Tab-separated table of C-alpha atoms and ligand atoms in Angstrom:
chain	number	residue	atom	x	y	z
D	154	MET	CA	34.456	-83.406	4.374
D	155	ASN	CA	34.358	-79.897	5.807
D	156	SER	CA	37.694	-79.440	7.484
D	157	THR	CA	37.933	-75.843	8.477
D	158	PRO	CA	37.109	-74.570	11.949
D	159	ASP	CA	33.621	-73.179	12.520
D	160	ASN	CA	35.258	-69.832	13.245
D	161	PRO	CA	33.362	-67.240	11.160
D	162	SER	CA	36.530	-65.214	10.677
D	163	SER	CA	39.733	-66.862	9.443
D	164	ARG	CA	42.814	-66.254	7.318
D	165	HIS	CA	44.488	-68.323	4.603
D	166	GLN	CA	47.183	-67.410	2.087
D	167	VAL	CA	44.966	-68.437	-0.812
D	168	VAL	CA	41.194	-68.908	-1.172
D	169	ILE	CA	40.215	-71.190	-4.067
D	170	ILE	CA	36.605	-71.013	-5.206
D	171	GLY	CA	35.359	-74.311	-6.653
D	172	ALA	CA	36.354	-77.925	-5.930
D	173	GLY	CA	36.255	-79.262	-9.491
D	174	PRO	CA	39.473	-80.639	-10.955
D	175	SER	CA	41.059	-77.139	-11.256
D	176	GLY	CA	40.447	-76.134	-7.654
D	177	LEU	CA	41.434	-79.483	-6.171
D	178	LEU	CA	44.598	-79.793	-8.256
D	179	LEU	CA	45.692	-76.252	-7.436
D	180	GLY	CA	44.989	-76.980	-3.770
D	181	SER	CA	47.119	-80.115	-3.981
D	182	LEU	CA	50.118	-78.430	-5.647
D	183	LEU	CA	50.001	-75.492	-3.223
D	184	HIS	CA	49.754	-77.828	-0.225
D	185	ARG	CA	52.860	-79.677	-1.439
D	186	ALA	CA	54.686	-76.333	-1.659
D	187	GLY	CA	53.671	-75.484	1.910
D	188	ILE	CA	51.182	-72.791	0.852
D	189	ASP	CA	47.967	-72.765	2.815
D	190	ALA	CA	44.778	-72.681	0.720
D	191	LEU	CA	41.114	-72.952	1.639
D	192	ILE	CA	38.723	-74.399	-0.951
D	193	LEU	CA	35.098	-73.218	-0.997
D	194	GLU	CA	32.672	-75.359	-3.019
D	195	ALA	CA	28.973	-74.624	-3.571
D	196	ARG	CA	27.926	-78.275	-3.965
D	197	SER	CA	28.320	-81.508	-1.990
D	198	PRO	CA	31.180	-83.962	-2.691
D	199	ASP	CA	28.709	-86.516	-4.102
D	200	TYR	CA	27.251	-83.952	-6.474
D	201	VAL	CA	30.722	-83.016	-7.732
D	202	LEU	CA	31.601	-86.696	-8.247
D	203	GLY	CA	28.301	-87.364	-10.035
D	204	ARG	CA	29.204	-85.179	-13.027
D	205	ILE	CA	30.388	-87.293	-15.961
D	206	ARG	CA	32.699	-85.239	-18.139
D	207	ALA	CA	36.094	-85.576	-19.764
D	208	GLY	CA	37.878	-88.839	-20.459
D	209	VAL	CA	41.182	-88.214	-22.259
D	210	LEU	CA	44.320	-87.009	-20.455
D	211	GLU	CA	47.329	-85.594	-22.274
D	212	GLN	CA	50.802	-86.757	-21.181
D	213	GLY	CA	51.420	-83.262	-19.780
D	214	THR	CA	48.310	-83.648	-17.615
D	215	VAL	CA	49.509	-87.023	-16.363
D	216	ASP	CA	52.874	-85.409	-15.525
D	217	VAL	CA	51.207	-82.650	-13.473
D	218	LEU	CA	48.996	-85.187	-11.671
D	219	THR	CA	52.156	-87.167	-10.938
D	220	ARG	CA	53.810	-84.071	-9.481
D	221	ALA	CA	50.712	-83.641	-7.324
D	222	GLY	CA	51.138	-87.225	-6.064
D	223	VAL	CA	47.781	-88.491	-7.371
D	224	ASP	CA	48.986	-90.834	-10.094
D	225	GLU	CA	48.830	-94.229	-8.388
D	226	ARG	CA	45.379	-95.315	-9.570
D	227	LEU	CA	45.810	-93.426	-12.842
D	228	ARG	CA	48.875	-95.550	-13.608
D	229	SER	CA	47.214	-98.851	-12.729
D	230	GLU	CA	43.743	-98.192	-14.182
D	231	GLY	CA	44.333	-95.565	-16.919
D	232	LEU	CA	44.318	-96.904	-20.473
D	233	PRO	CA	47.221	-95.724	-22.672
D	234	HIS	CA	46.066	-94.968	-26.228
D	235	ASP	CA	48.536	-94.805	-29.128
D	236	GLY	CA	46.009	-93.540	-31.661
D	237	PHE	CA	42.381	-92.898	-32.555
D	238	ALA	CA	40.216	-93.299	-35.645
D	239	LEU	CA	38.402	-90.734	-37.739
D	240	CYS	CA	35.539	-92.139	-39.766
D	241	VAL	CA	34.137	-89.702	-42.329
D	242	ASP	CA	31.248	-90.805	-44.531
D	243	GLY	CA	32.303	-94.428	-44.064
D	244	GLU	CA	36.017	-93.886	-44.788
D	245	VAL	CA	38.336	-94.626	-41.874
D	246	LEU	CA	41.627	-92.902	-41.127
D	247	ARG	CA	43.688	-93.906	-38.104
D	248	ILE	CA	45.682	-91.109	-36.513
D	249	ASP	CA	48.752	-92.874	-35.175
D	250	LEU	CA	49.553	-90.537	-32.294
D	251	LYS	CA	52.649	-92.389	-31.216
D	252	ALA	CA	54.272	-92.582	-34.655
D	253	LEU	CA	53.283	-89.045	-35.658
D	254	THR	CA	54.535	-87.367	-32.475
D	255	GLY	CA	57.722	-89.299	-31.825
D	256	GLY	CA	56.290	-91.521	-29.107
D	257	LYS	CA	53.612	-89.463	-27.353
D	258	THR	CA	50.325	-91.019	-26.295
D	259	VAL	CA	47.199	-90.084	-24.306
D	260	THR	CA	45.610	-91.814	-21.319
D	261	VAL	CA	41.927	-92.611	-21.012
D	262	TYR	CA	40.964	-92.015	-17.366
D	263	GLY	CA	37.726	-90.300	-16.406
D	264	GLN	CA	37.524	-86.816	-14.904
D	265	THR	CA	35.399	-88.335	-12.134
D	266	GLU	CA	38.338	-90.545	-11.135
D	267	VAL	CA	40.824	-87.636	-11.259
D	268	THR	CA	38.485	-85.669	-8.997
D	269	ARG	CA	38.028	-88.607	-6.625
D	270	ASP	CA	41.808	-89.129	-6.342
D	271	LEU	CA	42.333	-85.438	-5.566
D	272	MET	CA	39.478	-85.386	-3.035
D	273	ASP	CA	40.864	-88.468	-1.283
D	274	GLN	CA	44.313	-86.916	-1.116
D	275	ARG	CA	42.968	-83.633	0.249
D	276	ARG	CA	41.007	-85.437	2.933
D	277	ALA	CA	44.061	-87.558	3.853
D	278	VAL	CA	46.327	-84.524	4.339
D	279	GLY	CA	43.635	-82.650	6.267
D	280	ALA	CA	43.676	-79.573	4.035
D	281	ALA	CA	40.827	-77.106	4.530
D	282	SER	CA	37.706	-77.413	2.352
D	283	VAL	CA	34.156	-76.224	2.834
D	284	TYR	CA	31.487	-77.951	0.757
D	285	GLU	CA	27.966	-76.567	0.367
D	286	ALA	CA	29.270	-73.032	0.876
D	287	ALA	CA	26.474	-70.667	-0.220
D	288	ASP	CA	26.583	-67.047	-1.439
D	289	VAL	CA	30.333	-66.991	-1.988
D	290	ALA	CA	31.410	-63.401	-2.719
D	291	ILE	CA	34.824	-61.879	-3.458
D	292	HIS	CA	35.816	-58.480	-2.065
D	293	ASP	CA	38.659	-55.943	-2.385
D	294	ILE	CA	40.655	-57.701	-5.109
D	295	ASP	CA	42.373	-54.414	-5.913
D	296	CYS	CA	43.938	-54.387	-2.424
D	297	PRO	CA	46.783	-56.602	-1.149
D	298	ASN	CA	44.368	-58.045	1.430
D	299	PRO	CA	41.249	-59.240	-0.371
D	300	PHE	CA	38.605	-61.291	1.440
D	301	VAL	CA	35.912	-63.781	0.598
D	302	THR	CA	32.581	-64.238	2.344
D	303	TYR	CA	30.277	-67.247	2.298
D	304	VAL	CA	27.360	-68.672	4.219
D	305	LYS	CA	27.488	-72.118	5.760
D	306	ASP	CA	24.620	-73.539	7.806
D	307	GLY	CA	23.124	-70.065	8.096
D	308	VAL	CA	26.329	-68.492	9.444
D	309	THR	CA	28.210	-65.881	7.394
D	310	HIS	CA	31.972	-66.462	7.299
D	311	ARG	CA	34.710	-64.021	6.304
D	312	VAL	CA	38.072	-65.317	5.079
D	313	SER	CA	40.906	-62.878	4.546
D	314	CYS	CA	43.761	-63.869	2.248
D	315	ASP	CA	46.498	-62.677	-0.116
D	316	ILE	CA	45.196	-64.287	-3.305
D	317	VAL	CA	41.780	-65.444	-4.572
D	318	VAL	CA	41.568	-68.020	-7.373
D	319	GLY	CA	38.347	-68.529	-9.333
D	320	CYS	CA	38.137	-72.223	-10.227
D	321	ASP	CA	34.344	-72.144	-10.188
D	322	GLY	CA	33.558	-73.181	-13.731
D	323	PHE	CA	31.658	-71.409	-16.473
D	324	HIS	CA	28.639	-70.517	-14.314
D	325	GLY	CA	30.614	-69.478	-11.227
D	326	ILE	CA	30.783	-66.074	-9.587
D	327	SER	CA	34.486	-65.234	-10.055
D	328	ARG	CA	34.295	-64.127	-13.663
D	329	ARG	CA	31.040	-62.277	-12.983
D	330	THR	CA	32.777	-60.377	-10.169
D	331	VAL	CA	35.085	-58.714	-12.725
D	332	ALA	CA	32.588	-58.364	-15.602
D	333	ASP	CA	32.702	-54.567	-15.367
D	334	LYS	CA	36.445	-54.294	-14.731
D	335	GLY	CA	37.641	-54.488	-18.333
D	336	LEU	CA	36.995	-58.195	-18.885
D	337	GLU	CA	36.744	-58.996	-22.589
D	338	THR	CA	35.014	-62.154	-23.780
D	339	PHE	CA	35.123	-64.047	-27.078
D	340	GLU	CA	32.448	-66.610	-27.798
D	341	ARG	CA	31.028	-68.979	-30.375
D	342	THR	CA	28.039	-71.181	-29.696
D	343	TYR	CA	27.299	-74.140	-31.928
D	344	PRO	CA	23.801	-75.012	-33.157
D	345	PHE	CA	23.837	-78.530	-31.683
D	346	GLY	CA	24.675	-80.504	-28.543
D	347	TRP	CA	26.119	-83.880	-27.605
D	348	LEU	CA	23.878	-86.525	-26.151
D	349	GLY	CA	26.132	-88.801	-24.104
D	350	ILE	CA	25.545	-92.114	-22.389
D	351	LEU	CA	27.595	-94.218	-20.052
D	352	ALA	CA	26.980	-97.974	-19.997
D	353	ASP	CA	28.627	-100.953	-18.369
D	354	VAL	CA	29.394	-102.727	-21.621
D	355	PRO	CA	32.776	-103.381	-23.270
D	356	PRO	CA	33.854	-100.669	-25.756
D	357	CYS	CA	33.320	-101.407	-29.466
D	358	SER	CA	37.001	-100.725	-30.215
D	359	HIS	CA	40.225	-100.511	-28.214
D	360	GLU	CA	40.690	-96.930	-29.522
D	361	LEU	CA	38.367	-93.924	-29.727
D	362	ILE	CA	36.410	-93.468	-32.959
D	363	TYR	CA	35.261	-89.987	-34.057
D	364	VAL	CA	32.541	-90.306	-36.696
D	365	ALA	CA	31.248	-87.734	-39.207
D	366	HIS	CA	28.017	-88.949	-40.819
D	367	GLU	CA	25.244	-87.259	-42.767
D	368	ARG	CA	22.960	-87.831	-39.754
D	369	GLY	CA	25.469	-86.097	-37.491
D	370	PHE	CA	28.620	-86.652	-35.439
D	371	ALA	CA	29.155	-89.651	-33.135
D	372	LEU	CA	31.965	-90.608	-30.748
D	373	CYS	CA	32.826	-94.032	-29.374
D	374	SER	CA	34.833	-93.655	-26.173
D	375	MET	CA	35.335	-95.553	-22.954
D	376	ARG	CA	36.217	-95.366	-19.288
D	377	SER	CA	37.558	-98.901	-18.803
D	378	PRO	CA	37.514	-102.288	-20.584
D	379	HIS	CA	34.025	-102.757	-19.116
D	380	ARG	CA	32.562	-99.260	-19.295
D	381	SER	CA	31.767	-97.401	-22.523
D	382	ARG	CA	31.041	-93.741	-23.182
D	383	TYR	CA	29.211	-92.898	-26.409
D	384	TYR	CA	27.969	-89.605	-27.833
D	385	VAL	CA	25.744	-88.566	-30.737
D	386	GLN	CA	25.239	-85.032	-32.034
D	387	CYS	CA	21.690	-83.879	-31.269
D	388	ASP	CA	19.551	-80.761	-31.570
D	389	LEU	CA	20.153	-78.123	-28.932
D	390	SER	CA	16.447	-78.133	-28.110
D	391	ASP	CA	16.376	-81.906	-27.650
D	392	ASP	CA	15.617	-83.505	-24.302
D	393	VAL	CA	17.126	-86.702	-22.857
D	394	ARG	CA	13.569	-87.868	-22.140
D	395	ASN	CA	13.135	-88.204	-25.926
D	396	TRP	CA	15.946	-90.740	-26.004
D	397	SER	CA	15.215	-94.236	-24.777
D	398	ASP	CA	18.300	-96.438	-24.599
D	399	ASP	CA	17.046	-98.339	-27.655
D	400	ARG	CA	16.707	-95.163	-29.660
D	401	PHE	CA	20.233	-94.121	-28.685
D	402	TRP	CA	21.818	-97.455	-29.640
D	403	ASP	CA	19.948	-97.524	-32.981
D	404	GLU	CA	21.098	-94.008	-33.837
D	405	LEU	CA	24.692	-94.711	-32.812
D	406	ARG	CA	24.814	-97.871	-34.932
D	407	ARG	CA	23.478	-96.058	-37.986
D	408	ARG	CA	26.130	-93.374	-37.687
D	409	VAL	CA	29.148	-95.601	-37.038
D	410	GLY	CA	28.365	-97.847	-40.009
D	411	PRO	CA	28.033	-101.625	-40.231
D	412	ALA	CA	31.670	-102.587	-39.592
D	413	VAL	CA	31.777	-100.826	-36.216
D	414	ALA	CA	28.083	-101.377	-35.407
D	415	ASP	CA	28.705	-105.137	-35.332
D	416	HIS	CA	31.022	-104.563	-32.354
D	417	VAL	CA	28.769	-102.201	-30.394
D	418	VAL	CA	27.597	-104.068	-27.303
D	419	THR	CA	24.403	-102.493	-25.979
D	420	GLY	CA	23.105	-102.419	-22.421
D	421	PRO	CA	21.196	-100.197	-20.022
D	422	SER	CA	22.600	-96.661	-19.689
D	423	ILE	CA	23.794	-95.620	-16.229
D	424	GLU	CA	23.946	-91.933	-17.184
D	425	LYS	CA	22.468	-89.936	-20.042
D	426	SER	CA	22.816	-86.198	-20.563
D	427	ILE	CA	22.930	-83.478	-23.211
D	428	ALA	CA	25.751	-80.933	-23.241
D	429	PRO	CA	25.714	-77.785	-25.372
D	430	LEU	CA	28.870	-76.965	-27.347
D	431	ARG	CA	30.593	-73.649	-26.884
D	432	SER	CA	33.909	-71.914	-27.533
D	433	PHE	CA	34.601	-69.139	-25.033
D	434	VAL	CA	37.612	-67.191	-23.762
D	435	ALA	CA	37.767	-64.412	-21.181
D	436	GLU	CA	40.716	-62.010	-21.123
D	437	PRO	CA	42.693	-61.204	-19.076
D	438	LEU	CA	42.931	-63.931	-16.442
D	439	ARG	CA	44.119	-61.667	-13.643
D	440	PHE	CA	42.354	-58.770	-11.907
D	441	GLY	CA	44.469	-57.458	-9.042
D	442	ARG	CA	44.576	-60.325	-6.526
D	443	LEU	CA	41.974	-62.484	-8.373
D	444	PHE	CA	43.044	-65.124	-10.920
D	445	LEU	CA	40.743	-67.090	-13.244
D	446	VAL	CA	41.505	-70.748	-13.960
D	447	GLY	CA	39.913	-73.550	-16.032
D	448	ASP	CA	36.279	-73.367	-17.158
D	449	ALA	CA	35.828	-70.114	-15.219
D	450	ALA	CA	38.022	-68.545	-17.903
D	451	HIS	CA	37.445	-70.616	-21.035
D	452	ILE	CA	35.301	-73.307	-22.610
D	453	VAL	CA	36.072	-75.532	-25.571
D	454	PRO	CA	33.682	-77.833	-27.411
D	455	PRO	CA	34.604	-81.370	-26.286
D	456	THR	CA	35.555	-82.628	-29.776
D	457	GLY	CA	39.285	-82.199	-29.143
D	458	ALA	CA	39.138	-83.521	-25.535
D	459	LYS	CA	40.876	-80.358	-24.341
D	460	GLY	CA	38.680	-78.891	-21.529
D	461	LEU	CA	40.169	-80.707	-18.571
D	462	ASN	CA	43.667	-80.670	-20.026
D	463	LEU	CA	43.566	-76.888	-20.422
D	464	ALA	CA	42.390	-76.507	-16.844
D	465	VAL	CA	45.429	-78.535	-15.758
D	466	SER	CA	47.893	-76.378	-17.720
D	467	ASP	CA	46.381	-73.216	-16.196
D	468	VAL	CA	46.844	-74.767	-12.758
D	469	GLN	CA	50.432	-75.719	-13.511
D	470	TYR	CA	51.279	-72.149	-14.575
D	471	LEU	CA	49.493	-70.530	-11.655
D	472	SER	CA	50.828	-72.883	-8.988
D	473	SER	CA	54.422	-72.176	-10.101
D	474	ALA	CA	53.660	-68.445	-10.119
D	475	LEU	CA	52.179	-68.604	-6.615
D	476	GLU	CA	55.196	-70.554	-5.350
D	477	GLU	CA	57.398	-67.745	-6.649
D	478	PHE	CA	55.100	-65.196	-5.034
D	479	PHE	CA	54.913	-66.761	-1.587
D	480	LEU	CA	58.253	-68.548	-1.309
D	481	GLU	CA	60.569	-66.228	-3.278
D	482	ARG	CA	58.622	-62.984	-2.770
D	483	SER	CA	58.641	-62.381	-6.544
D	484	SER	CA	55.641	-61.150	-8.539
D	485	ALA	CA	57.204	-62.062	-11.911
D	486	GLY	CA	55.228	-65.309	-12.218
D	487	ILE	CA	51.837	-63.922	-11.290
D	488	ASP	CA	52.432	-60.939	-13.589
D	489	HIS	CA	53.075	-63.363	-16.476
D	490	TYR	CA	50.295	-65.889	-15.702
D	491	SER	CA	47.546	-64.417	-17.884
D	492	ALA	CA	49.656	-64.071	-21.039
D	493	GLN	CA	51.304	-67.460	-20.526
D	494	ALA	CA	48.029	-69.341	-20.030
D	495	LEU	CA	46.171	-67.497	-22.806
D	496	ASP	CA	48.830	-68.421	-25.350
D	497	ARG	CA	48.114	-72.120	-24.795
D	498	ILE	CA	44.359	-71.585	-24.372
D	499	TRP	CA	43.949	-69.953	-27.784
D	500	LYS	CA	45.834	-72.771	-29.512
D	501	ALA	CA	43.549	-75.348	-27.847
D	502	GLU	CA	40.531	-73.229	-28.793
D	503	ARG	CA	41.689	-73.302	-32.403
D	504	PHE	CA	42.135	-77.066	-32.363
D	505	SER	CA	38.782	-77.768	-30.671
D	506	TRP	CA	36.986	-75.455	-33.087
D	507	SER	CA	38.658	-77.049	-36.121
D	508	MET	CA	37.852	-80.621	-34.967
D	509	THR	CA	34.263	-79.546	-34.296
D	510	THR	CA	33.967	-77.888	-37.699
D	511	LEU	CA	35.462	-80.887	-39.478
D	512	LEU	CA	33.292	-83.550	-37.913
D	513	HIS	CA	29.809	-82.136	-37.242
D	514	ARG	CA	26.781	-81.723	-39.414
D	515	PHE	CA	25.887	-78.039	-39.731
D	516	ASP	CA	22.366	-77.706	-41.126
D	517	SER	CA	23.122	-74.162	-42.243
D	518	TYR	CA	26.115	-75.182	-44.359
D	519	SER	CA	26.036	-74.304	-48.051
D	520	PRO	CA	27.192	-76.876	-50.631
D	521	PHE	CA	30.511	-74.989	-50.709
D	522	GLU	CA	31.040	-75.341	-46.966
D	523	LYS	CA	30.210	-79.052	-47.155
D	524	ARG	CA	32.835	-79.475	-49.882
D	525	MET	CA	35.331	-77.658	-47.626
D	526	GLN	CA	34.690	-80.218	-44.858
D	527	ARG	CA	35.301	-83.007	-47.364
D	528	ALA	CA	38.451	-81.335	-48.695
D	529	GLU	CA	39.784	-80.985	-45.146
D	530	PHE	CA	39.374	-84.715	-44.592
D	531	ALA	CA	40.872	-85.519	-48.026
D	532	LEU	CA	43.920	-83.447	-47.073
D	533	LEU	CA	44.260	-85.345	-43.804
D	534	ARG	CA	44.068	-88.684	-45.616
D	535	SER	CA	46.748	-87.753	-48.102
D	536	SER	CA	49.127	-85.635	-46.032
D	537	GLN	CA	51.236	-86.946	-43.211
D	538	ALA	CA	52.077	-83.333	-42.369
D	539	ALA	CA	48.359	-82.606	-41.806
D	540	GLN	CA	48.036	-85.731	-39.658
D	541	SER	CA	51.083	-84.676	-37.643
D	542	VAL	CA	49.496	-81.302	-36.869
D	543	MET	CA	46.338	-83.062	-35.676
D	544	ALA	CA	48.323	-85.576	-33.620
D	545	GLU	CA	50.563	-82.920	-32.067
D	546	ASN	CA	47.515	-80.972	-30.914
D	547	TYR	CA	45.609	-84.037	-29.723
D	548	VAL	CA	48.428	-85.314	-27.497
D	549	GLY	CA	48.744	-81.775	-26.154
D	550	LEU	CA	51.014	-78.835	-26.892
D	551	PRO	CA	53.868	-78.356	-24.394
D	552	ILE	CA	52.872	-76.937	-21.004
Q	764	LIG	P1	34.264	-77.414	-13.083
Q	764	LIG	O1	34.540	-78.874	-13.259
Q	764	LIG	O2	33.040	-76.868	-13.708
Q	764	LIG	O3	34.276	-77.118	-11.537
Q	764	LIG	C1	33.848	-75.879	-11.021
Q	764	LIG	C2	33.420	-76.094	-9.593
Q	764	LIG	O4	33.059	-74.844	-9.032
Q	764	LIG	C3	31.849	-75.002	-8.294
Q	764	LIG	N1	31.175	-73.713	-8.223
Q	764	LIG	C4	31.171	-72.934	-7.128
Q	764	LIG	N2	31.739	-73.078	-5.916
Q	764	LIG	C5	31.554	-72.094	-5.014
Q	764	LIG	N3	30.817	-70.978	-5.248
Q	764	LIG	C6	30.232	-70.782	-6.446
Q	764	LIG	N4	29.524	-69.690	-6.695
Q	764	LIG	C7	30.403	-71.778	-7.441
Q	764	LIG	N5	29.987	-71.916	-8.722
Q	764	LIG	C8	30.454	-73.074	-9.173
Q	764	LIG	C9	31.074	-76.040	-9.081
Q	764	LIG	O5	30.081	-76.677	-8.284
Q	764	LIG	C10	32.195	-76.987	-9.495
Q	764	LIG	O6	32.408	-78.008	-8.549
Q	764	LIG	O7	35.487	-76.521	-13.644
Q	764	LIG	P2	37.071	-76.845	-13.621
Q	764	LIG	O8	37.512	-77.351	-12.284
Q	764	LIG	O9	37.721	-75.667	-14.209
Q	764	LIG	O10	37.246	-78.105	-14.590
Q	764	LIG	C11	37.042	-77.996	-15.955
Q	764	LIG	C12	36.481	-79.301	-16.492
Q	764	LIG	O11	35.429	-79.760	-15.675
Q	764	LIG	C13	35.968	-79.086	-17.903
Q	764	LIG	O12	36.912	-78.384	-18.698
Q	764	LIG	C14	35.648	-80.353	-18.656
Q	764	LIG	O13	34.888	-81.254	-17.946
Q	764	LIG	C15	34.908	-79.920	-19.931
Q	764	LIG	N6	34.135	-80.977	-20.463
Q	764	LIG	C16	34.814	-81.927	-21.147
Q	764	LIG	N7	36.158	-81.794	-21.337
Q	764	LIG	C17	36.839	-82.728	-22.005
Q	764	LIG	O14	38.059	-82.595	-22.134
Q	764	LIG	N8	36.150	-83.822	-22.531
Q	764	LIG	C18	34.803	-84.001	-22.350
Q	764	LIG	O15	34.241	-84.974	-22.777
Q	764	LIG	C19	34.085	-83.034	-21.649
Q	764	LIG	N9	32.735	-83.160	-21.429
Q	764	LIG	C20	32.758	-81.056	-20.245
Q	764	LIG	C21	32.065	-82.175	-20.712
Q	764	LIG	C22	32.060	-80.039	-19.545
Q	764	LIG	C23	30.692	-80.120	-19.346
Q	764	LIG	N10	30.017	-79.003	-18.710
Q	764	LIG	C24	30.772	-77.982	-18.033
Q	764	LIG	C25	28.708	-78.616	-18.969
Q	764	LIG	C26	30.707	-82.287	-20.489
Q	764	LIG	C27	30.011	-81.267	-19.795
Q	764	LIG	C28	28.546	-81.480	-19.551
Q	765	LIG	C1	34.910	-88.904	-23.344
Q	765	LIG	O1	35.340	-90.070	-23.211
Q	765	LIG	O2	34.028	-88.446	-22.611
Q	765	LIG	C2	35.466	-88.068	-24.437
Q	765	LIG	C3	36.558	-88.512	-25.145
Q	765	LIG	C4	37.060	-87.737	-26.172
Q	765	LIG	C5	36.471	-86.525	-26.469
Q	765	LIG	C6	35.389	-86.079	-25.741
Q	765	LIG	C7	34.869	-86.854	-24.717
Q	765	LIG	O3	36.960	-85.783	-27.496
């Protein structure tokens, strides 16, 4: 998988830190434009592919993946969804995405598969990647010739470049590198997590079901007609070891109610994990020659299925800006990147926060706040305008 020479000193136009979906997609779009980028990833390819995360792709995301030339499997295996269901205290409301948005839909296709398709493409074109790169550090971003150092197999490498892009996720080093350079952060943590399981059983419904129940939120999702993804809201302090498969299935069935529970097919889990929920935005997204992209810059709670989709819109904006920079010698695009991406990021943050607030059980809520949650759902049930706003956001705002 490593495809860069063992030379400890090299030069590339762009160094991308992180080979998650953001880094790989940016690498793909730049390669297609003839711009040479090296990707440095801390983990192994198998580790990266082992992370089970997002599952819903907006049409805009599918369009960008198509432009990157990685849409073949997505088109044959992705599941188009015209709507989803909200089930609040036993009452069901279907959000008809297609009717409410004038024909737009979403595609269910796992982040793991997107990453695999991008990795396969990168390997096939022979573009440079270094996996298991340790101690990655970014230097001189205020100069036109920044450089990045890393250690591989005990040897320190130095890569000089024109541009560094931090695609290294929430815990990466890129954002930390600029923490004392005027970076401002905005954050909300939520007092609960999502316990998720993956199981090779058919989904309980052909569409996703988001459930608000007095015992807590639940989500019925899928990866294919034979693979289901389910989540239940859990305590932040909880541990997956407290959750046998039987306990998970029992809890899920209680929350989804009898009508749906009858269709839940149970089976052994093949993955089980707890994810905390967080809203987070860093501003700005550019520091000299360093740009922040995807989870390195922002986090949304998964309730609106926006994390991966936002990463893709960042990549779309930045790849166009870098094409302008390298091919047309214009800085207009890179100067505009931060403001352009943040405009869309904040709208997705708002949507993810509002879906999270609507559907979860907050132990600290007063009776008034609980009535507000109910009133929000009552408005949705009675107002097509309210449903349209939800649908428009769910299918994705324009990129
Ligand atoms: P990623 O996927 O975190 O990839 C970052 C990559 O950078 C590497 N890295 C480093 N490499 C070199 N040097 C360093 N110092 C490095 N530090 C880190 C990491 O190993 C990794 O390979 O960020 P990216 O590419 O921006 O992609 C973003 C998406 O992954 C993310 O938005 C979504 O997965 C968020 N998310 C979900 N989004 C949804 O839309 N629906 C979901 O159901 C959903 N579930 C999730 C999620 C994120 C989770 N995380 C981050 C805890 C569930 C979880 C558990
Ligand atoms: C998923 O299938 O993992 C998934 C789907 C929709 C969400 C979050 C996660 O809102």
